[in-house]
Amino acid sequence: MSDKVRDISSADFRRLTYEQQMAYMKRLHEECDSDENNDNPEIIADDPELSDDEPALRSDLLQVDDSDIEDVYADPDIEVEIDDDDESSDENSDGESDSDDRVLRAKDGTLWKLTSPSAHQTPTQNILRQRSGTSRTTKNLSVSDTFRCIFNQVMCNIVIKETNRKANEVYSKWNISNPEKPQKIWKPLTEEEFDGYLGILITAGVRHSSSEDVKELWRMDAYPLYRATMAINRFWAITRFLRFDNANTRPQRLESDKAAAITELWLLLNNNLRAHYVPSECLTVDEQLFPYRGRTRFTQYMPAKPAKYGIKIWWVCDSLNSYPLTGQIYTGKSPKGREQNQGERVVKDLCYRYKNTGRNIVVDNFFTTLPLARLLLSWGLSIVGTLKKKQAIHSISDVST
């Protein structure tokens, strides 16, 4: 019999080599196994009192005659109390189901159910009939080529043409007014130079430099892309004369359109956004305040927004990835007065292109009305949105297409 393994401390165990540690653990396990076998020996003994006939006797004891059992239900003197908990629970469940069918009556007489109807299959207005995702024209393009599809050559030509027009007009007036001074000559803005100008704006936005002074971007220790693209004076000159429409014909267009200075370019942008992407089954309609403190006729003040001042835009976007599909600039109150049912009108203007496509429109309580929900249902669309308690129900008006 081997000697008992001596207990050692953890410090002594760490001083041992790997082979010594493994040998110690092996001996320790062997000792534990031997102790268990000694503590629990197998005892097999025959009971002399048990005979071969005892199992049969025990089986006889288990056999009971049915006549020995007293039929309490047959005795008229015994009252049997039947537990009716199951029946009462059934009645309660029926009562609950009846209560689920209750409705609430609004002030205008509209009945609202407390529970939503059970849907066994996808409703017709929620069956998507288009393949969502990027269009085939932009599926395998690079980032720069995709940007060119959104801000295409037609839009670039408009900006370059109107910018050069404005700069030449300003320089011509100055030269006429100052004949004794050296004449100023505008260097025409080219397509390549305009691409560099856009690159500077995009890079400044990516690097969160929109609030920095322009001079800081052209410092020697700043990001070198700005200095490598163009001189700071040239950047200032392009920014000064940057135009998106013909300023000579703008006064006539401003009579009917407050955003006449950017309307042409804005419509082209919306068309390009829709042309190169097919949205998923859910669309979201909401507002955006684009930060801007310049001089416009439709600058909005919204204290609840972070920027507070800017241009308000209604957007319909893909709920899956926030891709903008169509935007509508809010130009303020019309000359006729305050607009009624503005939220309902915005949803109809932005979503009428998606009739009978099986999509769902997600909105907040500013847009949600019962007539709008019924109209979208007739268009083959559904709506999800919160509803104000005190919101009045108005009639459905036709959408202008």
Coordinates of C-alpha atoms in Angstrom, one line a residue:
M1 CA 0.0 0.0 0.0
S2 CA 1.4 3.4 -1.0
D3 CA 2.0 6.1 1.5
K4 CA -0.6 8.9 1.8
V5 CA 0.1 11.9 -0.3
R6 CA 1.3 14.8 1.8
D7 CA -0.6 18.0 1.5
I8 CA 1.4 21.0 0.3
S9 CA 0.7 24.6 0.1
S10 CA -0.1 26.5 -3.1
A11 CA 3.2 28.3 -3.0
D12 CA 5.1 25.0 -2.8
F13 CA 3.0 23.6 -5.6
R14 CA 4.0 26.5 -7.9
R15 CA 7.7 25.9 -7.2
L16 CA 7.4 22.3 -8.6
T17 CA 8.2 21.6 -12.2
Y18 CA 5.5 20.7 -14.7
E19 CA 6.3 17.0 -14.5
Q20 CA 6.3 17.1 -10.7
Q21 CA 2.9 18.9 -10.6
M22 CA 1.3 16.3 -12.9
A23 CA 2.7 13.4 -10.9
Y24 CA 1.4 15.0 -7.7
M25 CA -2.1 15.5 -9.1
K26 CA -2.1 11.9 -10.4
R27 CA -1.3 10.5 -7.0
L28 CA -3.9 12.7 -5.4
H29 CA -6.6 11.4 -7.7
E30 CA -5.6 7.8 -7.1
E31 CA -5.8 8.3 -3.3
C32 CA -9.3 10.0 -3.6
D33 CA -10.6 7.0 -5.7
S34 CA -9.3 4.5 -3.2
D35 CA -11.0 6.3 -0.3
E36 CA -14.4 6.3 -2.1
N37 CA -14.2 2.5 -2.7
N38 CA -13.4 1.9 1.0
D39 CA -16.3 4.1 2.2
N40 CA -18.9 2.6 -0.1
P41 CA -18.4 -1.2 -0.2
E42 CA -20.9 -3.3 -2.1
I43 CA -23.0 -5.4 0.2
I44 CA -24.8 -8.3 -1.3
A45 CA -26.6 -10.5 1.2
D46 CA -29.6 -12.9 1.0
D47 CA -32.5 -12.3 3.3
P48 CA -33.4 -15.7 4.8
E49 CA -36.8 -14.5 5.7
L50 CA -37.8 -14.1 2.0
S51 CA -39.0 -17.1 0.3
D52 CA -39.7 -17.8 -3.3
D53 CA -43.5 -17.7 -2.7
E54 CA -43.5 -14.2 -1.3
P55 CA -43.7 -12.3 -4.6
A56 CA -46.9 -14.3 -5.4
L57 CA -48.3 -13.4 -2.0
R58 CA -47.6 -9.7 -2.6
S59 CA -49.3 -9.9 -6.0
D60 CA -52.4 -11.4 -4.3
L61 CA -52.5 -8.4 -1.9
L62 CA -52.6 -6.1 -4.8
Q63 CA -55.7 -7.7 -6.4
V64 CA -58.8 -5.9 -5.1
D65 CA -62.3 -6.9 -5.9
D66 CA -64.5 -4.2 -7.4
S67 CA -67.4 -5.2 -5.2
D68 CA -65.4 -4.0 -2.1
I69 CA -65.4 -0.4 -3.3
E70 CA -68.3 1.6 -2.1
D71 CA -70.1 3.5 -4.8
V72 CA -70.7 6.8 -3.2
Y73 CA -72.5 8.2 -6.2
A74 CA -75.1 5.4 -6.0
D75 CA -76.0 6.1 -2.3
P76 CA -78.8 8.6 -2.1
D77 CA -77.9 9.5 1.5
I78 CA -74.5 10.9 0.4
E79 CA -74.4 14.4 -1.1
V80 CA -71.7 14.9 -3.7
E81 CA -70.4 18.4 -4.2
I82 CA -69.2 19.1 -7.7
D83 CA -66.4 21.6 -8.1
D84 CA -67.4 24.2 -10.7
D85 CA -64.1 26.1 -10.9
D86 CA -63.6 25.0 -14.5
E87 CA -67.0 26.3 -15.5
S88 CA -66.5 29.6 -13.7
S89 CA -63.1 30.0 -15.4
D90 CA -64.7 29.3 -18.7
E91 CA -67.3 32.0 -18.0
N92 CA -64.6 34.4 -17.0
S93 CA -62.6 33.8 -20.2
D94 CA -65.8 34.3 -22.2
G95 CA -66.4 37.5 -20.3
E96 CA -62.9 38.7 -21.1
S97 CA -63.3 37.9 -24.8
D98 CA -66.5 39.8 -24.7
S99 CA -64.8 42.8 -23.1
D100 CA -62.2 42.7 -25.8
D101 CA -64.9 43.5 -28.3
R102 CA -65.8 46.8 -26.6
V103 CA -65.3 50.0 -28.5
L104 CA -64.7 53.6 -27.6
R105 CA -66.7 56.3 -29.2
A106 CA -64.9 59.5 -30.1
K107 CA -66.4 63.0 -30.0
D108 CA -67.0 63.0 -33.7
G109 CA -68.8 59.6 -33.5
T110 CA -65.9 57.4 -34.7
L111 CA -65.8 54.0 -33.0
W112 CA -62.3 52.7 -31.9
K113 CA -61.8 49.1 -30.9
L114 CA -59.6 48.3 -28.0
T115 CA -57.8 45.4 -29.7
S116 CA -56.4 45.0 -33.1
P117 CA -58.0 42.5 -35.5
S118 CA -56.3 39.1 -35.8
A119 CA -54.3 38.9 -39.0
H120 CA -54.1 35.4 -40.4
Q121 CA -52.2 36.4 -43.5
T122 CA -50.5 39.5 -44.9
P123 CA -53.0 42.1 -46.0
T124 CA -53.2 43.1 -49.6
Q125 CA -51.9 46.6 -48.9
N126 CA -48.8 45.2 -47.3
I127 CA -47.6 42.9 -50.1
L128 CA -44.5 44.5 -51.6
R129 CA -44.6 44.3 -55.4
Q130 CA -41.2 45.7 -56.2
R131 CA -37.6 44.5 -55.5
S132 CA -36.0 47.0 -53.1
G133 CA -32.4 48.2 -53.2
T134 CA -30.2 50.1 -55.5
S135 CA -31.1 50.1 -59.2
R136 CA -29.1 48.2 -61.8
T137 CA -27.5 51.5 -63.0
T138 CA -25.7 52.1 -59.7
K139 CA -25.3 48.6 -58.3
N140 CA -21.7 48.1 -59.3
L141 CA -20.5 51.7 -59.4
S142 CA -17.8 53.3 -57.2
V143 CA -18.6 56.0 -54.6
S144 CA -17.6 58.8 -56.9
D145 CA -19.6 57.4 -59.8
T146 CA -22.6 57.0 -57.6
F147 CA -22.3 60.6 -56.5
R148 CA -22.3 61.6 -60.1
C149 CA -25.6 59.8 -60.6
I150 CA -27.2 61.8 -57.8
F151 CA -25.5 65.2 -58.6
N152 CA -25.3 64.6 -62.4
Q153 CA -23.8 66.5 -65.2
V154 CA -26.9 68.5 -65.9
M155 CA -26.9 69.9 -62.4
C156 CA -23.1 70.7 -62.6
N157 CA -23.6 72.5 -65.9
I158 CA -26.3 74.7 -64.4
V159 CA -24.2 75.7 -61.5
I160 CA -21.1 76.4 -63.6
K161 CA -23.0 78.4 -66.2
E162 CA -24.9 80.6 -63.7
T163 CA -21.8 81.1 -61.5
N164 CA -19.8 82.3 -64.5
R165 CA -22.7 84.5 -65.6
K166 CA -22.9 86.2 -62.2
A167 CA -19.2 86.7 -61.9
N168 CA -18.9 88.3 -65.4
E169 CA -21.8 90.6 -64.7
V170 CA -20.3 91.8 -61.4
Y171 CA -16.8 92.3 -62.9
S172 CA -18.2 94.1 -65.9
K173 CA -20.1 96.6 -63.8
W174 CA -17.0 97.2 -61.6
N175 CA -14.9 97.8 -64.7
I176 CA -17.4 100.3 -66.1
S177 CA -17.6 102.1 -62.8
N178 CA -13.8 102.2 -62.3
P179 CA -12.2 102.8 -65.8
E180 CA -9.0 104.4 -64.3
K181 CA -8.2 101.2 -62.2
P182 CA -6.8 97.9 -63.6
Q183 CA -9.6 95.9 -65.2
K184 CA -10.8 92.8 -63.4
I185 CA -11.1 89.6 -65.4
W186 CA -13.0 86.6 -64.2
K187 CA -11.3 83.3 -64.7
P188 CA -14.1 80.9 -65.9
L189 CA -15.1 78.2 -63.5
T190 CA -14.4 74.8 -65.1
E191 CA -15.9 71.4 -64.5
E192 CA -12.6 70.1 -63.0
E193 CA -12.3 73.1 -60.7
F194 CA -15.9 72.7 -59.6
D195 CA -15.3 69.1 -58.7
G196 CA -12.4 70.3 -56.5
Y197 CA -14.7 72.9 -54.9
L198 CA -17.3 70.2 -54.1
G199 CA -14.5 68.0 -52.7
I200 CA -13.5 70.7 -50.3
L201 CA -17.1 71.2 -49.0
I202 CA -17.6 67.4 -48.5
T203 CA -14.2 67.0 -46.8
A204 CA -15.0 69.9 -44.5
G205 CA -18.3 68.3 -43.6
V206 CA -16.7 64.9 -42.9
R207 CA -14.1 66.4 -40.7
H208 CA -16.7 68.5 -38.8
S209 CA -15.1 71.8 -39.9
S210 CA -18.3 73.6 -40.9
S211 CA -18.1 75.9 -37.9
E212 CA -14.4 76.7 -38.4
D213 CA -13.0 79.8 -40.0
V214 CA -12.0 79.2 -43.6
K215 CA -8.6 80.7 -43.0
E216 CA -8.0 77.9 -40.4
L217 CA -8.5 75.3 -43.1
W218 CA -5.7 76.7 -45.2
R219 CA -3.1 76.9 -42.5
M220 CA 0.2 75.2 -43.0
D221 CA -0.4 72.7 -40.1
A222 CA -4.0 72.0 -41.2
Y223 CA -5.3 69.2 -43.4
P224 CA -3.3 69.5 -46.7
L225 CA -6.1 68.7 -49.1
Y226 CA -7.5 72.2 -49.0
R227 CA -4.3 73.9 -50.0
A228 CA -3.5 71.2 -52.6
T229 CA -6.9 71.7 -54.3
M230 CA -7.0 75.5 -54.8
A231 CA -6.0 78.8 -53.3
I232 CA -8.1 80.3 -50.5
N233 CA -8.8 83.4 -52.6
R234 CA -10.1 81.3 -55.4
F235 CA -12.3 79.4 -53.0
W236 CA -13.7 82.7 -51.7
A237 CA -14.4 84.0 -55.2
I238 CA -16.3 80.8 -56.2
T239 CA -18.3 80.9 -53.0
R240 CA -19.1 84.6 -53.6
F241 CA -20.5 84.1 -57.1
L242 CA -22.0 80.6 -56.7
R243 CA -25.5 80.6 -58.2
F244 CA -28.1 78.0 -59.1
D245 CA -30.4 79.9 -61.4
N246 CA -30.5 82.9 -63.7
A247 CA -30.7 85.9 -61.4
N248 CA -32.1 88.1 -64.2
T249 CA -35.4 86.1 -64.5
R250 CA -35.7 85.4 -60.8
P251 CA -38.0 88.3 -59.9
Q252 CA -40.8 86.9 -62.1
R253 CA -40.5 83.4 -60.6
L254 CA -40.4 84.7 -57.1
E255 CA -44.0 85.9 -57.4
S256 CA -45.3 82.3 -57.4
D257 CA -42.3 80.5 -55.8
K258 CA -40.4 81.7 -52.8
A259 CA -37.7 79.1 -53.4
A260 CA -37.2 80.1 -57.1
A261 CA -33.4 80.5 -56.6
I262 CA -33.0 76.7 -56.1
T263 CA -36.2 75.1 -57.4
E264 CA -34.8 73.9 -60.7
L265 CA -31.8 72.2 -59.1
W266 CA -34.0 70.8 -56.3
L267 CA -36.4 69.1 -58.7
L268 CA -33.5 67.5 -60.6
L269 CA -32.1 66.3 -57.3
N270 CA -35.4 64.7 -56.3
N271 CA -35.7 63.0 -59.7
N272 CA -32.2 61.5 -59.4
L273 CA -32.8 60.3 -55.8
R274 CA -35.9 58.4 -56.9
A275 CA -34.4 57.1 -60.1
H276 CA -31.5 55.2 -58.6
Y277 CA -33.0 53.5 -55.6
V278 CA -36.1 51.4 -55.0
P279 CA -37.3 51.7 -51.3
S280 CA -38.1 48.8 -49.0
E281 CA -41.6 48.0 -47.6
C282 CA -41.6 50.8 -45.0
L283 CA -41.4 54.5 -45.7
T284 CA -41.1 57.3 -43.1
V285 CA -42.4 60.8 -43.6
D286 CA -40.9 63.5 -41.3
E287 CA -39.5 67.0 -41.2
Q288 CA -35.9 68.2 -41.2
L289 CA -34.4 71.6 -40.3
F290 CA -31.4 72.2 -42.5
P291 CA -29.2 74.6 -40.6
Y292 CA -28.9 77.9 -42.4
R293 CA -28.8 81.5 -41.3
G294 CA -28.5 83.2 -44.7
R295 CA -31.0 85.5 -46.2
T296 CA -34.1 83.7 -47.6
R297 CA -37.8 84.3 -47.7
F298 CA -38.5 81.0 -46.0
T299 CA -36.0 80.7 -43.1
Q300 CA -37.7 79.0 -40.2
Y301 CA -37.2 79.4 -36.5
M302 CA -37.8 76.1 -34.6
P303 CA -36.6 76.4 -31.0
A304 CA -37.0 72.7 -30.3
K305 CA -34.4 71.8 -33.0
P306 CA -30.6 71.9 -32.3
A307 CA -29.9 74.4 -35.1
K308 CA -33.1 76.5 -34.3
Y309 CA -32.7 78.5 -37.6
G310 CA -32.7 77.0 -41.1
I311 CA -34.7 75.7 -44.1
K312 CA -37.5 73.3 -43.2
I313 CA -37.8 70.3 -45.5
W314 CA -40.5 67.5 -45.6
W315 CA -38.9 64.2 -46.5
V316 CA -40.1 60.7 -47.3
C317 CA -37.3 58.3 -46.6
D318 CA -36.7 54.6 -46.6
S319 CA -37.2 53.4 -43.0
L320 CA -34.6 50.7 -43.4
N321 CA -31.6 53.0 -44.1
S322 CA -32.9 56.6 -44.1
Y323 CA -32.3 57.0 -47.8
P324 CA -34.0 60.2 -48.9
L325 CA -36.5 59.7 -51.7
T326 CA -38.4 62.9 -52.2
G327 CA -38.1 66.3 -50.4
Q328 CA -40.5 69.2 -50.3
I329 CA -39.2 72.6 -49.1
Y330 CA -41.5 74.5 -46.7
T331 CA -41.7 78.1 -47.9
G332 CA -43.9 79.4 -45.1
K333 CA -47.5 80.6 -45.0
S334 CA -49.2 81.1 -48.3
P335 CA -50.8 84.4 -49.2
K336 CA -54.2 82.8 -48.7
G337 CA -53.5 82.3 -44.9
R338 CA -52.8 79.4 -42.6
E339 CA -53.0 76.0 -44.3
Q340 CA -55.4 73.5 -43.0
N341 CA -54.5 69.8 -42.7
Q342 CA -50.9 70.5 -43.6
G343 CA -49.6 67.1 -42.4
E344 CA -52.2 65.2 -44.3
R345 CA -51.4 67.2 -47.5
V346 CA -47.7 66.6 -47.1
V347 CA -48.1 62.8 -46.8
K348 CA -50.3 62.7 -49.9
D349 CA -47.9 64.9 -51.9
L350 CA -44.9 62.7 -51.0
C351 CA -46.4 59.3 -51.2
Y352 CA -48.8 59.4 -54.1
R353 CA -46.0 58.0 -56.4
Y354 CA -46.1 54.7 -54.4
K355 CA -49.8 53.8 -55.0
N356 CA -50.6 50.1 -55.2
T357 CA -47.0 49.1 -54.2
G358 CA -47.9 47.4 -50.9
R359 CA -45.8 49.7 -48.7
N360 CA -46.4 51.0 -45.2
I361 CA -46.1 54.7 -44.3
V362 CA -44.7 55.5 -40.8
V363 CA -45.6 59.0 -39.4
D364 CA -45.9 60.8 -36.1
N365 CA -49.0 62.4 -34.7
F366 CA -48.6 65.6 -36.7
F367 CA -49.5 63.8 -39.9
T368 CA -51.8 61.0 -38.7
T369 CA -55.5 61.4 -39.3
L370 CA -58.3 58.9 -39.9
P371 CA -59.2 60.3 -43.4
L372 CA -55.5 60.0 -44.4
A373 CA -55.5 56.3 -43.2
R374 CA -58.6 55.6 -45.3
L375 CA -57.2 57.4 -48.3
L376 CA -53.9 55.5 -48.1
L377 CA -55.8 52.2 -47.8
S378 CA -57.7 53.0 -51.0
W379 CA -54.2 53.6 -52.6
G380 CA -53.1 50.1 -51.6
L381 CA -50.9 51.5 -48.8
S382 CA -51.1 51.1 -45.0
I383 CA -50.1 53.6 -42.3
V384 CA -48.6 53.4 -38.8
G385 CA -48.7 56.4 -36.6
T386 CA -49.7 57.9 -33.3
L387 CA -53.0 59.9 -33.1
K388 CA -53.7 62.9 -30.9
K389 CA -56.7 62.4 -28.5
K390 CA -58.2 65.8 -29.3
Q391 CA -57.4 65.8 -33.0
A392 CA -60.4 66.6 -35.2
I393 CA -61.4 64.3 -38.1
H394 CA -61.5 66.1 -41.4
S395 CA -62.8 65.1 -44.8
I396 CA -60.5 63.6 -47.4
S397 CA -59.4 66.0 -50.1
D398 CA -58.2 65.0 -53.6
V399 CA -54.4 64.8 -54.1
S400 CA -52.9 66.8 -57.0
T401 CA -50.8 64.7 -59.3

